[in-house]
Coordinates of C-alpha atoms and ligand atoms in Angstrom, one line a residue:
Chain K
M1 CA 103.6 126.9 90.3
S2 CA 102.2 122.7 89.0
S3 CA 100.7 122.7 91.4
G4 CA 98.2 125.5 91.7
P5 CA 97.2 128.5 93.1
W6 CA 94.7 127.1 95.9
R7 CA 96.7 123.5 96.3
A8 CA 96.6 123.8 100.4
R9 CA 99.3 126.3 100.7
A10 CA 99.4 126.1 104.4
A11 CA 98.2 129.0 106.6
D12 CA 102.0 127.8 107.8
N13 CA 103.9 128.5 104.6
V14 CA 102.7 132.3 106.0
A15 CA 105.1 133.6 108.3
P16 CA 103.0 135.1 111.3
V17 CA 102.0 138.5 111.0
A18 CA 104.1 140.3 114.8
P19 CA 101.4 141.5 116.4
L20 CA 100.7 144.7 116.9
R21 CA 101.9 146.7 120.2
V22 CA 99.1 148.7 122.3
P23 CA 98.0 149.1 125.3
P24 CA 95.6 146.3 127.1
G25 CA 93.0 148.6 127.3
V26 CA 93.3 149.4 123.5
N27 CA 93.1 145.5 122.4
A28 CA 89.9 145.1 123.9
V29 CA 87.9 147.1 120.8
L30 CA 90.5 146.6 118.8
D31 CA 90.3 142.3 118.6
P32 CA 86.7 142.6 117.3
V33 CA 87.3 144.6 114.7
A34 CA 90.8 142.3 113.7
A35 CA 88.7 139.6 113.5
L36 CA 86.0 141.0 111.5
G37 CA 88.3 142.1 109.3
R38 CA 90.1 139.5 108.5
A39 CA 87.6 137.1 108.5
V40 CA 86.5 138.7 105.6
L41 CA 89.7 138.8 104.2
E42 CA 89.1 134.6 104.0
R43 CA 86.1 135.4 102.4
V44 CA 86.9 137.8 100.0
R45 CA 90.1 135.4 99.2
K46 CA 88.5 131.8 99.5
S47 CA 86.1 132.7 96.8
G48 CA 89.2 133.8 95.1
M49 CA 90.6 130.5 95.0
L50 CA 87.1 128.9 94.0
A51 CA 87.2 130.8 90.7
L52 CA 90.8 129.9 89.7
F53 CA 89.9 126.4 91.0
A54 CA 86.6 126.7 89.0
L55 CA 88.3 127.9 85.6
E56 CA 91.2 126.3 85.9
A57 CA 88.0 122.5 85.6
V58 CA 86.7 123.6 83.1
S59 CA 90.0 124.4 81.2
H60 CA 90.7 120.6 82.0
L61 CA 87.5 120.2 78.9
V62 CA 89.2 121.0 75.9
R63 CA 92.7 119.4 77.4
P64 CA 92.7 115.9 76.3
P65 CA 93.1 113.1 77.5
F66 CA 89.1 112.9 79.3
Y67 CA 88.2 110.5 82.3
W68 CA 84.9 108.7 80.8
R69 CA 85.0 105.9 83.6
V70 CA 85.0 109.0 86.9
F71 CA 82.8 110.1 84.6
L72 CA 80.7 108.0 84.4
S73 CA 80.2 106.2 87.6
A74 CA 79.9 109.7 88.9
L75 CA 77.2 110.3 86.5
I76 CA 75.6 107.0 88.4
E77 CA 76.4 108.6 90.8
I78 CA 74.0 111.1 90.8
G79 CA 72.3 110.6 88.7
F80 CA 71.1 106.7 89.3
F81 CA 71.4 106.3 93.3
S82 CA 70.0 110.5 93.6
L83 CA 66.2 109.3 91.8
P84 CA 64.7 107.6 95.2
V85 CA 64.9 110.1 97.0
V86 CA 64.5 112.9 95.2
A87 CA 61.8 111.4 93.7
L88 CA 59.6 111.3 96.6
T89 CA 61.2 114.8 97.8
A90 CA 59.6 115.7 94.9
L91 CA 56.1 113.9 96.0
F92 CA 55.1 115.1 98.8
S93 CA 56.6 118.7 98.0
G94 CA 53.8 118.4 95.1
G95 CA 51.0 116.8 97.1
V96 CA 52.1 120.1 100.3
I97 CA 51.4 122.3 97.5
A98 CA 47.7 121.3 96.5
L99 CA 46.6 121.3 99.8
Q100 CA 48.0 124.5 101.2
S101 CA 47.2 126.1 97.6
Y102 CA 43.6 124.5 98.4
A103 CA 43.5 125.8 101.8
G104 CA 43.6 129.2 101.1
F105 CA 42.2 129.4 96.9
S106 CA 39.0 127.9 98.4
Q107 CA 38.7 131.2 99.9
Y108 CA 38.2 132.9 97.2
H109 CA 36.7 130.4 95.3
V110 CA 39.7 130.4 92.8
Q111 CA 40.2 126.2 93.9
S112 CA 40.7 126.2 89.6
A113 CA 43.7 127.5 90.0
I114 CA 45.6 124.4 92.2
A115 CA 47.0 122.5 89.2
D116 CA 48.5 125.9 87.7
V117 CA 50.2 126.5 91.1
V118 CA 51.0 123.4 91.5
A119 CA 53.0 122.6 87.8
L120 CA 54.3 126.1 87.9
S121 CA 56.0 126.2 91.3
V122 CA 57.2 122.4 90.8
T123 CA 59.4 123.1 87.6
R124 CA 60.1 126.2 88.3
E125 CA 61.6 126.2 91.5
L126 CA 60.4 123.2 93.9
G127 CA 61.9 120.6 91.2
P128 CA 65.5 122.6 90.7
V129 CA 65.8 123.3 94.2
L130 CA 64.6 120.1 96.2
A131 CA 67.0 118.3 93.5
G132 CA 69.8 120.2 94.3
L133 CA 69.6 119.8 97.6
M134 CA 68.7 116.6 98.3
V135 CA 71.8 115.7 95.6
A136 CA 74.0 118.4 98.0
G137 CA 73.7 116.2 101.3
R138 CA 74.4 113.5 99.4
V139 CA 76.7 113.5 96.4
G140 CA 78.6 116.7 97.7
A141 CA 79.5 115.3 101.3
A142 CA 80.8 112.4 99.5
M143 CA 82.6 113.7 96.5
S144 CA 84.5 116.3 99.2
A145 CA 84.6 112.4 101.8
E146 CA 86.9 111.0 98.9
I147 CA 88.8 113.3 97.6
G148 CA 89.1 114.9 101.2
T149 CA 90.9 111.6 102.1
M150 CA 92.7 110.4 99.0
R151 CA 94.6 114.1 99.8
V152 CA 95.4 113.3 103.0
T153 CA 96.2 109.8 102.5
D154 CA 98.7 111.5 99.5
Q155 CA 96.3 109.6 96.9
I156 CA 96.6 113.2 95.0
D157 CA 99.9 113.5 94.7
A158 CA 100.3 109.9 94.0
L159 CA 98.7 110.9 91.0
R160 CA 101.0 113.0 90.3
T161 CA 103.9 111.0 90.0
L162 CA 101.9 108.7 87.7
S163 CA 101.7 110.6 84.6
T164 CA 97.7 112.1 85.4
H165 CA 96.9 115.6 85.9
P166 CA 94.8 114.7 89.7
M167 CA 92.3 118.2 88.7
K168 CA 91.1 116.8 85.4
Y169 CA 91.8 113.3 86.6
L170 CA 89.1 114.4 90.2
V171 CA 86.8 117.2 88.8
T172 CA 86.9 117.7 85.9
P173 CA 84.7 114.8 85.1
R174 CA 82.7 115.5 88.0
L175 CA 82.0 118.9 86.6
L176 CA 80.2 117.7 83.8
A177 CA 78.3 114.8 85.6
G178 CA 76.5 117.1 87.5
V179 CA 76.1 119.3 85.8
L180 CA 74.1 116.8 82.8
A181 CA 72.9 114.4 85.7
L182 CA 70.8 117.7 87.5
P183 CA 68.4 118.5 85.3
F184 CA 67.5 114.7 84.5
L185 CA 67.0 114.6 87.8
V186 CA 64.9 117.4 87.9
V187 CA 62.6 116.5 84.8
V188 CA 61.8 113.7 87.0
A189 CA 61.4 115.8 89.9
D190 CA 58.9 118.2 88.3
I191 CA 57.1 114.3 87.0
L192 CA 56.6 113.0 90.1
G193 CA 55.7 117.0 91.7
V194 CA 52.9 117.4 89.3
M195 CA 52.1 113.5 90.3
G196 CA 51.5 114.5 93.9
G197 CA 49.6 117.2 93.3
F198 CA 47.5 115.2 91.3
I199 CA 47.2 112.7 93.8
V200 CA 45.8 114.8 96.4
A201 CA 43.6 117.2 94.1
T202 CA 42.0 114.3 92.6
S203 CA 41.5 112.1 96.0
K204 CA 40.9 114.9 98.8
L205 CA 39.8 117.9 96.6
G206 CA 37.8 116.6 94.3
F207 CA 38.9 116.9 91.4
T208 CA 38.9 114.6 88.6
P209 CA 41.9 113.6 86.3
D210 CA 40.7 114.9 83.2
A211 CA 40.6 118.8 84.5
Y212 CA 43.1 118.5 86.7
I213 CA 45.3 116.8 83.5
S214 CA 44.3 120.1 81.2
A215 CA 44.3 122.4 83.4
T216 CA 47.9 121.9 84.7
F217 CA 48.7 121.6 80.8
A218 CA 46.5 124.6 79.9
G219 CA 48.9 127.2 82.9
L220 CA 52.3 125.1 82.4
A221 CA 54.9 127.3 79.6
A222 CA 57.6 124.9 77.6
S223 CA 60.1 127.8 79.0
D224 CA 59.1 127.4 83.4
V225 CA 60.3 123.6 82.3
L226 CA 63.2 125.2 80.3
V227 CA 64.5 128.0 82.9
G228 CA 63.9 125.0 85.8
L229 CA 66.5 122.8 84.2
A230 CA 68.7 125.6 82.5
K231 CA 68.9 126.5 86.9
A232 CA 68.5 122.5 87.6
A233 CA 72.8 122.8 85.5
V234 CA 74.0 125.6 87.5
F235 CA 73.1 123.9 91.0
G236 CA 74.6 120.9 89.5
F237 CA 77.7 122.6 88.3
L238 CA 78.1 124.6 91.7
I239 CA 76.6 120.9 93.5
A240 CA 79.5 119.1 91.7
L241 CA 82.4 121.9 92.7
L242 CA 81.8 122.8 96.6
G243 CA 82.6 119.3 96.8
C244 CA 85.6 118.5 95.1
Y245 CA 86.7 122.0 95.9
H246 CA 86.5 121.1 99.7
G247 CA 87.6 118.0 99.6
Y248 CA 90.4 118.6 97.8
T249 CA 91.9 121.3 99.5
S250 CA 91.4 119.7 102.6
R251 CA 93.8 118.8 105.2
G252 CA 94.6 117.8 108.4
G253 CA 93.8 113.8 108.7
A254 CA 90.7 113.0 109.0
E255 CA 88.9 115.0 110.8
G256 CA 89.6 117.8 108.6
V257 CA 87.8 115.8 105.9
G258 CA 84.9 115.4 108.1
A259 CA 84.9 118.7 108.2
A260 CA 85.5 119.4 105.1
T261 CA 82.4 117.5 104.0
T262 CA 80.0 119.9 106.0
A263 CA 81.4 122.4 104.5
A264 CA 81.1 121.2 101.8
V265 CA 77.0 120.6 101.7
V266 CA 76.8 123.7 103.5
A267 CA 78.7 126.4 101.0
A268 CA 76.5 124.1 97.5
S269 CA 73.2 124.6 99.7
I270 CA 74.3 129.0 100.3
L271 CA 75.3 129.8 96.8
L272 CA 72.7 127.6 95.6
L273 CA 69.8 129.4 97.0
A274 CA 71.9 131.9 95.9
F275 CA 72.0 131.6 92.5
D276 CA 68.6 130.8 92.4
Y277 CA 67.7 133.8 93.1
L278 CA 70.2 135.8 90.6
L279 CA 68.5 133.6 87.8
T280 CA 65.4 133.8 88.7
D281 CA 65.4 137.5 89.1
L282 CA 67.8 137.4 85.2
F283 CA 65.2 134.9 83.8
F284 CA 61.4 135.5 85.2
A285 CA 61.2 139.4 87.1
S286 CA 60.7 140.9 83.6
Chain C
M1 CA 136.6 123.6 86.1
T2 CA 136.6 120.0 84.8
A3 CA 134.0 118.3 83.0
A4 CA 131.9 115.9 85.5
P5 CA 128.6 114.2 83.9
V6 CA 125.9 115.9 84.7
P7 CA 124.4 113.8 87.7
K8 CA 121.2 112.9 88.2
I9 CA 119.9 114.8 90.1
R10 CA 121.5 118.1 91.9
I11 CA 120.2 119.6 95.2
R12 CA 121.3 122.7 96.0
G13 CA 121.2 124.9 99.2
L14 CA 117.7 124.3 98.9
T15 CA 115.4 125.7 102.4
K16 CA 111.5 124.5 103.8
A17 CA 110.6 126.0 106.5
F18 CA 106.8 125.3 108.3
G19 CA 106.2 127.9 110.2
P20 CA 108.7 129.1 111.7
K21 CA 110.5 125.5 112.1
R22 CA 113.3 125.1 109.7
V23 CA 112.9 121.7 108.3
L24 CA 115.3 122.0 105.5
D25 CA 117.8 123.8 105.5
G26 CA 120.2 124.3 103.6
I27 CA 120.7 121.3 101.7
D28 CA 123.2 120.0 98.8
L29 CA 123.4 116.8 97.2
D30 CA 124.3 115.4 94.5
V31 CA 123.0 112.1 92.8
P32 CA 125.0 110.6 89.5
T33 CA 122.6 108.3 87.2
G34 CA 122.3 104.9 87.6
T35 CA 122.9 105.5 91.4
S36 CA 120.6 104.4 94.8
F37 CA 120.9 106.5 97.7
V38 CA 119.8 106.1 101.0
I39 CA 119.4 108.6 103.4
I40 CA 118.4 108.1 106.9
G41 CA 117.4 110.1 109.7
G42 CA 115.6 110.4 113.0
S43 CA 111.7 110.5 112.6
G44 CA 110.4 114.0 111.9
S45 CA 114.5 115.3 110.1
G46 CA 113.0 115.9 106.9
K47 CA 113.2 113.2 104.9
S48 CA 109.1 112.9 103.7
V49 CA 109.7 116.3 103.1
L50 CA 113.2 116.6 100.8
L51 CA 111.7 113.5 98.0
R52 CA 108.2 114.7 97.9
C53 CA 110.2 118.8 97.2
I54 CA 112.5 117.3 94.5
L55 CA 109.0 116.0 92.6
G56 CA 107.3 119.3 93.3
L57 CA 104.4 118.4 95.4
I58 CA 106.2 121.2 98.6
E59 CA 106.6 123.9 97.4
P60 CA 110.7 124.9 98.7
D61 CA 111.1 128.0 100.7
S62 CA 114.7 128.6 98.5
G63 CA 117.2 126.3 96.6
V64 CA 118.1 124.7 93.1
I65 CA 116.5 121.4 92.1
E66 CA 118.3 119.3 88.9
I67 CA 117.1 116.6 86.8
D68 CA 118.6 115.6 84.1
G69 CA 120.8 119.6 84.5
E70 CA 117.3 121.3 84.6
N71 CA 116.4 123.4 87.0
V72 CA 112.0 121.7 88.2
L73 CA 111.5 124.6 90.1
T74 CA 112.4 127.9 87.6
A75 CA 110.4 125.5 84.4
N76 CA 106.7 126.5 84.2
A77 CA 104.5 123.7 84.7
A78 CA 103.8 122.0 81.8
R79 CA 107.2 121.3 81.3
R80 CA 107.0 120.7 85.1
E81 CA 105.6 118.1 84.5
V82 CA 107.5 116.3 82.3
L83 CA 109.9 116.4 84.3
I84 CA 108.5 114.7 87.6
E85 CA 107.0 112.0 85.5
R86 CA 110.6 111.1 84.9
I87 CA 109.7 109.7 88.5
G88 CA 108.1 106.8 90.1
M89 CA 107.4 107.0 94.1
L90 CA 107.2 104.7 96.8
F91 CA 104.9 106.6 99.7
Q92 CA 105.5 106.0 102.8
N93 CA 102.0 105.0 103.7
G94 CA 101.7 103.6 99.8
A95 CA 99.3 105.6 98.9
L96 CA 96.7 103.3 96.9
F97 CA 94.0 104.2 95.6
D98 CA 91.5 103.3 97.3
S99 CA 88.3 103.3 94.3
L100 CA 90.5 101.1 92.1
P101 CA 90.9 97.8 92.5
V102 CA 94.9 96.5 92.8
W103 CA 95.4 96.1 89.8
E104 CA 94.4 99.2 87.8
N105 CA 97.0 100.6 91.0
V106 CA 99.7 98.4 89.6
S107 CA 98.7 99.6 86.1
F108 CA 97.9 102.9 87.0
G109 CA 100.6 104.7 85.4
L110 CA 100.8 102.6 82.1
L111 CA 96.8 103.7 81.2
A112 CA 97.6 106.9 82.5
K113 CA 100.0 106.9 79.5
R114 CA 97.9 105.6 76.5
G115 CA 97.6 107.7 73.9
R116 CA 100.8 108.9 74.2
G117 CA 102.1 106.0 71.6
N118 CA 101.9 103.5 74.5
R119 CA 98.7 101.2 73.1
I120 CA 98.0 99.1 76.0
T121 CA 95.0 97.7 76.0
R122 CA 93.2 96.5 80.1
A123 CA 93.4 93.2 79.4
E124 CA 97.2 93.6 78.7
A125 CA 97.5 95.8 81.6
R126 CA 95.7 93.2 84.0
T127 CA 98.4 91.0 82.4
R128 CA 100.8 93.2 83.0
A129 CA 99.7 93.7 86.6
A130 CA 99.6 90.6 87.3
T131 CA 104.0 90.1 86.7
F132 CA 104.7 92.9 89.0
L133 CA 102.4 91.2 91.6
S134 CA 104.7 88.2 91.6
Q135 CA 107.4 90.1 91.2
V136 CA 106.4 92.0 95.0
G137 CA 105.8 88.3 95.7
L138 CA 101.7 88.9 96.3
D139 CA 99.7 86.2 94.7
P140 CA 97.8 87.1 90.9
S141 CA 94.3 87.1 92.7
V142 CA 94.6 89.8 95.2
G143 CA 94.7 92.0 91.6
D144 CA 91.2 92.0 91.9
L145 CA 91.1 92.5 95.8
S146 CA 90.7 96.7 97.3
P147 CA 93.6 98.0 98.8
S148 CA 91.2 98.3 102.0
E149 CA 91.7 94.1 101.2
L150 CA 94.9 94.1 101.7
S151 CA 97.4 94.0 105.1
G152 CA 99.5 96.8 105.7
G153 CA 102.9 95.1 104.2
M154 CA 101.1 94.1 101.9
Q155 CA 100.1 97.4 100.6
K156 CA 103.4 98.6 100.9
R157 CA 104.5 95.7 98.1
V158 CA 101.7 96.4 95.4
G159 CA 102.9 100.5 96.3
L160 CA 106.5 99.2 95.2
A161 CA 105.0 97.3 91.8
R162 CA 103.0 100.7 91.1
A163 CA 106.0 102.2 91.3
I164 CA 107.9 100.5 89.4
A165 CA 105.2 99.6 86.8
S166 CA 105.9 102.2 83.8
R167 CA 109.8 101.7 84.5
P168 CA 110.6 105.1 85.8
E169 CA 114.1 106.2 85.6
I170 CA 114.4 107.6 89.0
L171 CA 112.8 106.1 91.4
F172 CA 112.1 107.3 94.8
F173 CA 111.1 104.9 98.1
D174 CA 109.8 106.3 101.4
E175 CA 111.0 103.4 103.4
P176 CA 110.2 100.0 101.4
T177 CA 111.0 97.6 103.8
T178 CA 108.9 99.2 106.8
G179 CA 106.6 96.8 107.8
L180 CA 107.6 94.0 106.5
D181 CA 108.8 90.9 107.9
P182 CA 112.8 90.3 107.4
I183 CA 112.5 88.0 104.3
M184 CA 109.7 89.5 102.2
G185 CA 112.5 93.2 103.7
A186 CA 115.1 91.6 101.6
V187 CA 113.4 90.3 98.8
I188 CA 112.0 93.9 97.7
D189 CA 115.6 95.2 99.0
G190 CA 117.3 93.2 95.4
L191 CA 113.9 94.4 93.9
I192 CA 115.3 97.9 94.0
V193 CA 118.6 97.0 92.9
D194 CA 117.3 95.1 89.9
C195 CA 116.0 98.1 89.3
V196 CA 118.1 100.4 90.0
K197 CA 121.5 97.5 87.8
K198 CA 118.9 96.5 84.9
L199 CA 116.5 99.1 84.4
G200 CA 119.6 101.4 85.1
S201 CA 117.3 103.5 86.8
T202 CA 118.9 105.6 90.0
A203 CA 117.0 105.8 93.0
I204 CA 116.9 107.8 96.5
A205 CA 115.2 105.5 98.9
I206 CA 114.0 106.7 102.6
T207 CA 115.4 103.6 105.1
H208 CA 115.5 102.9 108.9
D209 CA 117.0 99.7 108.3
M210 CA 120.5 99.9 108.1
A211 CA 121.2 96.1 107.0
S212 CA 118.2 97.7 104.4
A213 CA 120.2 100.5 103.9
R214 CA 123.7 98.6 102.8
R215 CA 121.6 96.1 100.1
I216 CA 120.2 98.9 99.0
G217 CA 122.4 102.1 98.2
D218 CA 125.5 102.8 97.5
E219 CA 126.3 106.0 98.6
A220 CA 124.2 107.5 102.2
A221 CA 123.5 110.2 103.6
M222 CA 122.2 111.2 106.9
L223 CA 120.5 114.5 107.7
Y224 CA 120.0 115.7 110.9
R225 CA 118.5 118.9 112.5
G226 CA 117.8 120.2 108.3
K227 CA 121.1 119.9 107.0
L228 CA 123.4 116.2 106.0
I229 CA 125.6 115.9 108.4
W230 CA 127.6 113.0 106.8
Q231 CA 127.8 112.0 103.1
G232 CA 130.4 108.3 102.4
R233 CA 129.4 104.8 101.0
A234 CA 126.0 103.3 102.3
A235 CA 129.8 100.0 102.9
D236 CA 130.5 102.6 105.6
L237 CA 127.6 103.5 107.1
M238 CA 127.9 101.7 110.8
D239 CA 131.4 102.8 110.9
S240 CA 132.2 106.1 109.4
G241 CA 134.1 107.5 112.0
N242 CA 131.5 110.4 112.4
P243 CA 129.7 110.4 115.9
M244 CA 126.4 111.2 115.1
V245 CA 126.2 108.6 112.1
D246 CA 127.2 106.1 114.7
Q247 CA 125.3 106.3 117.7
F248 CA 122.2 105.9 115.2
T249 CA 123.2 103.1 113.2
H250 CA 123.6 101.5 116.8
G251 CA 120.3 103.3 117.6
R252 CA 122.6 104.0 120.9
R253 CA 120.3 105.9 123.3
E254 CA 123.3 107.8 124.9
G255 CA 125.6 110.1 122.5
P256 CA 126.0 113.4 120.2
I257 CA 121.8 113.5 118.6
S258 CA 120.3 114.2 121.6
M259 CA 116.2 113.2 121.5
E260 CA 114.1 115.7 122.0
L261 CA 111.2 114.1 123.7
R262 CA 110.1 116.8 125.6
R263 CA 110.3 120.2 124.4
Ligands
LIG301 N1 102.2 119.7 104.9 C1 103.5 119.9 106.9 N2 102.7 120.9 107.1 C2 103.8 121.5 108.7 N3 104.5 120.6 108.4 C3 105.1 119.5 108.1 C4 103.8 119.0 106.4 N4 105.3 117.7 106.4 C5 106.1 117.6 107.4 N5 105.9 118.6 108.0 C6 107.3 119.1 109.7 O1 108.4 118.6 108.8 C7 108.8 117.7 109.6 C8 109.2 116.3 108.8 O2 108.7 115.8 107.8 P1 109.2 114.4 107.0 O3 107.5 113.5 107.5 O4 110.4 114.7 106.8 O5 109.9 113.6 108.2 P2 109.9 112.4 108.0 O6 111.5 112.4 107.9 O7 110.0 111.7 106.4 O8 110.0 111.1 109.7 P3 109.3 110.1 109.3 O9 110.9 108.9 109.6 O10 108.3 109.7 110.3 O11 108.7 109.6 108.7 C9 108.0 117.2 110.8 O12 108.5 117.9 111.7 C10 106.4 118.0 110.4 O13 106.2 117.8 112.0
LIG302 MG1 108.6 109.9 106.1

């Protein structure tokens, strides 16, 4: 089927299943079980469709044409216009970590570890996760709203009639833009997060600038930063994927697009944190 | 068997239901090459669904759809894309790309075919778009606007310009003149006739406008309750001899078709 397996393949295409004949009282017991079963099956089906969707979108990377204009505008939208949000988030979080760890560490007279803690928590976790969550809210929502609107106003169908594969045109460039833009944002978040810690430590906690900076570099390994960037690339992929997927499969007018947008942000945020755990386990646990 | 020429579009036994609602219920249709075929029918009778099935945008439940004698439904995805590429479509609601300016909408198909033997720069595409815009009665300066800045009728005309720009062998028009004033409607009808006669395209048009139907169409059919209940020359639409078609084309309240207003 040319339109792919996940395509808004209406629930209404499927013949309704006749309800099971059971005595009245039994229904009250069975209904919640059935609902649970249905919800689980639905989850499994959706995950499968999402995986197929991702596979096809990625496969278009190596099948020309590649739509540079769409890619560049997505890159600018994610990488450039998210800068202020990500920068501010990182700056404040770095400052908070410095304050919080001072409160704890001063009891044991290990305040010197503050620079270390700020640098590690920012590069390993806070940078990628906070940037990811911010971009999920901003860009994931925008992507699913834009593509969802295109779906419900027949623009995606129109692409097909104009010799353009909608996945190749709409999804693949955005996925690539997400993968490339998020690491860049995380570099910025890392720098500003450390700077937030630096500002708090030097202005409120009695650190000298020199001491703070040298402590930062002493405690930080290249692998901390690199793993953070790898996480960011994965998060960028997830955010763009879920934004595109929910938009692409949305149905039912403006209301459907709204629901798709919410679903995209929620799903991207949860998946992002789940993958964060998995990647942390993979890279740092040993 | 007579050696009749292969029709451009041949449909047999096409059915499509949405849940319990049977929208198409055994459609048989032949559209010979170079003719334009008008489909009329009540609102919600499945006209748009029929076009979408042919385009492969909706998967029918059963039946055969052939383009140039080749079954679209059994073709593989790649082959299907090639077949579908022969069709240009004006969507009922225009379906313009609202992230692109009007000129890029119009020349989208031309630019999309770039690198497949069709060398065209963006500057050329822009000039070509201006020509198509003036053909549908729009000033070339409209090309720089965004679709959301256009009136409904203007959007429809841009959609028409986009559909004919890549000179497809087959053209589908879903209510091309709805929302246009009568004069512009006649201009657009003329343009559609030109496309069919000069380019030799084959067209299927859906319309509720009987004057327009007779101007555009060589042949016509009426869709009612999932079936083509009448098929004949478009010129005969107003006196077809079929009581249902007569009631529909003359817009009578009383007749064999009882509008199911309350179900
Ligand atoms: N994707 C869909 N899912 C469910 N039902 C649909 C879908 N598309 C169309 N239908 C139903 O199919 C029927 C026919 O719709 P269609 O759009 O073809 O009507 P139409 O003949 O084009 O009407 P109009 O003249 O008003 O445009 C309608 O009852 C509609 O509710
Ligand atoms: Mg319609």
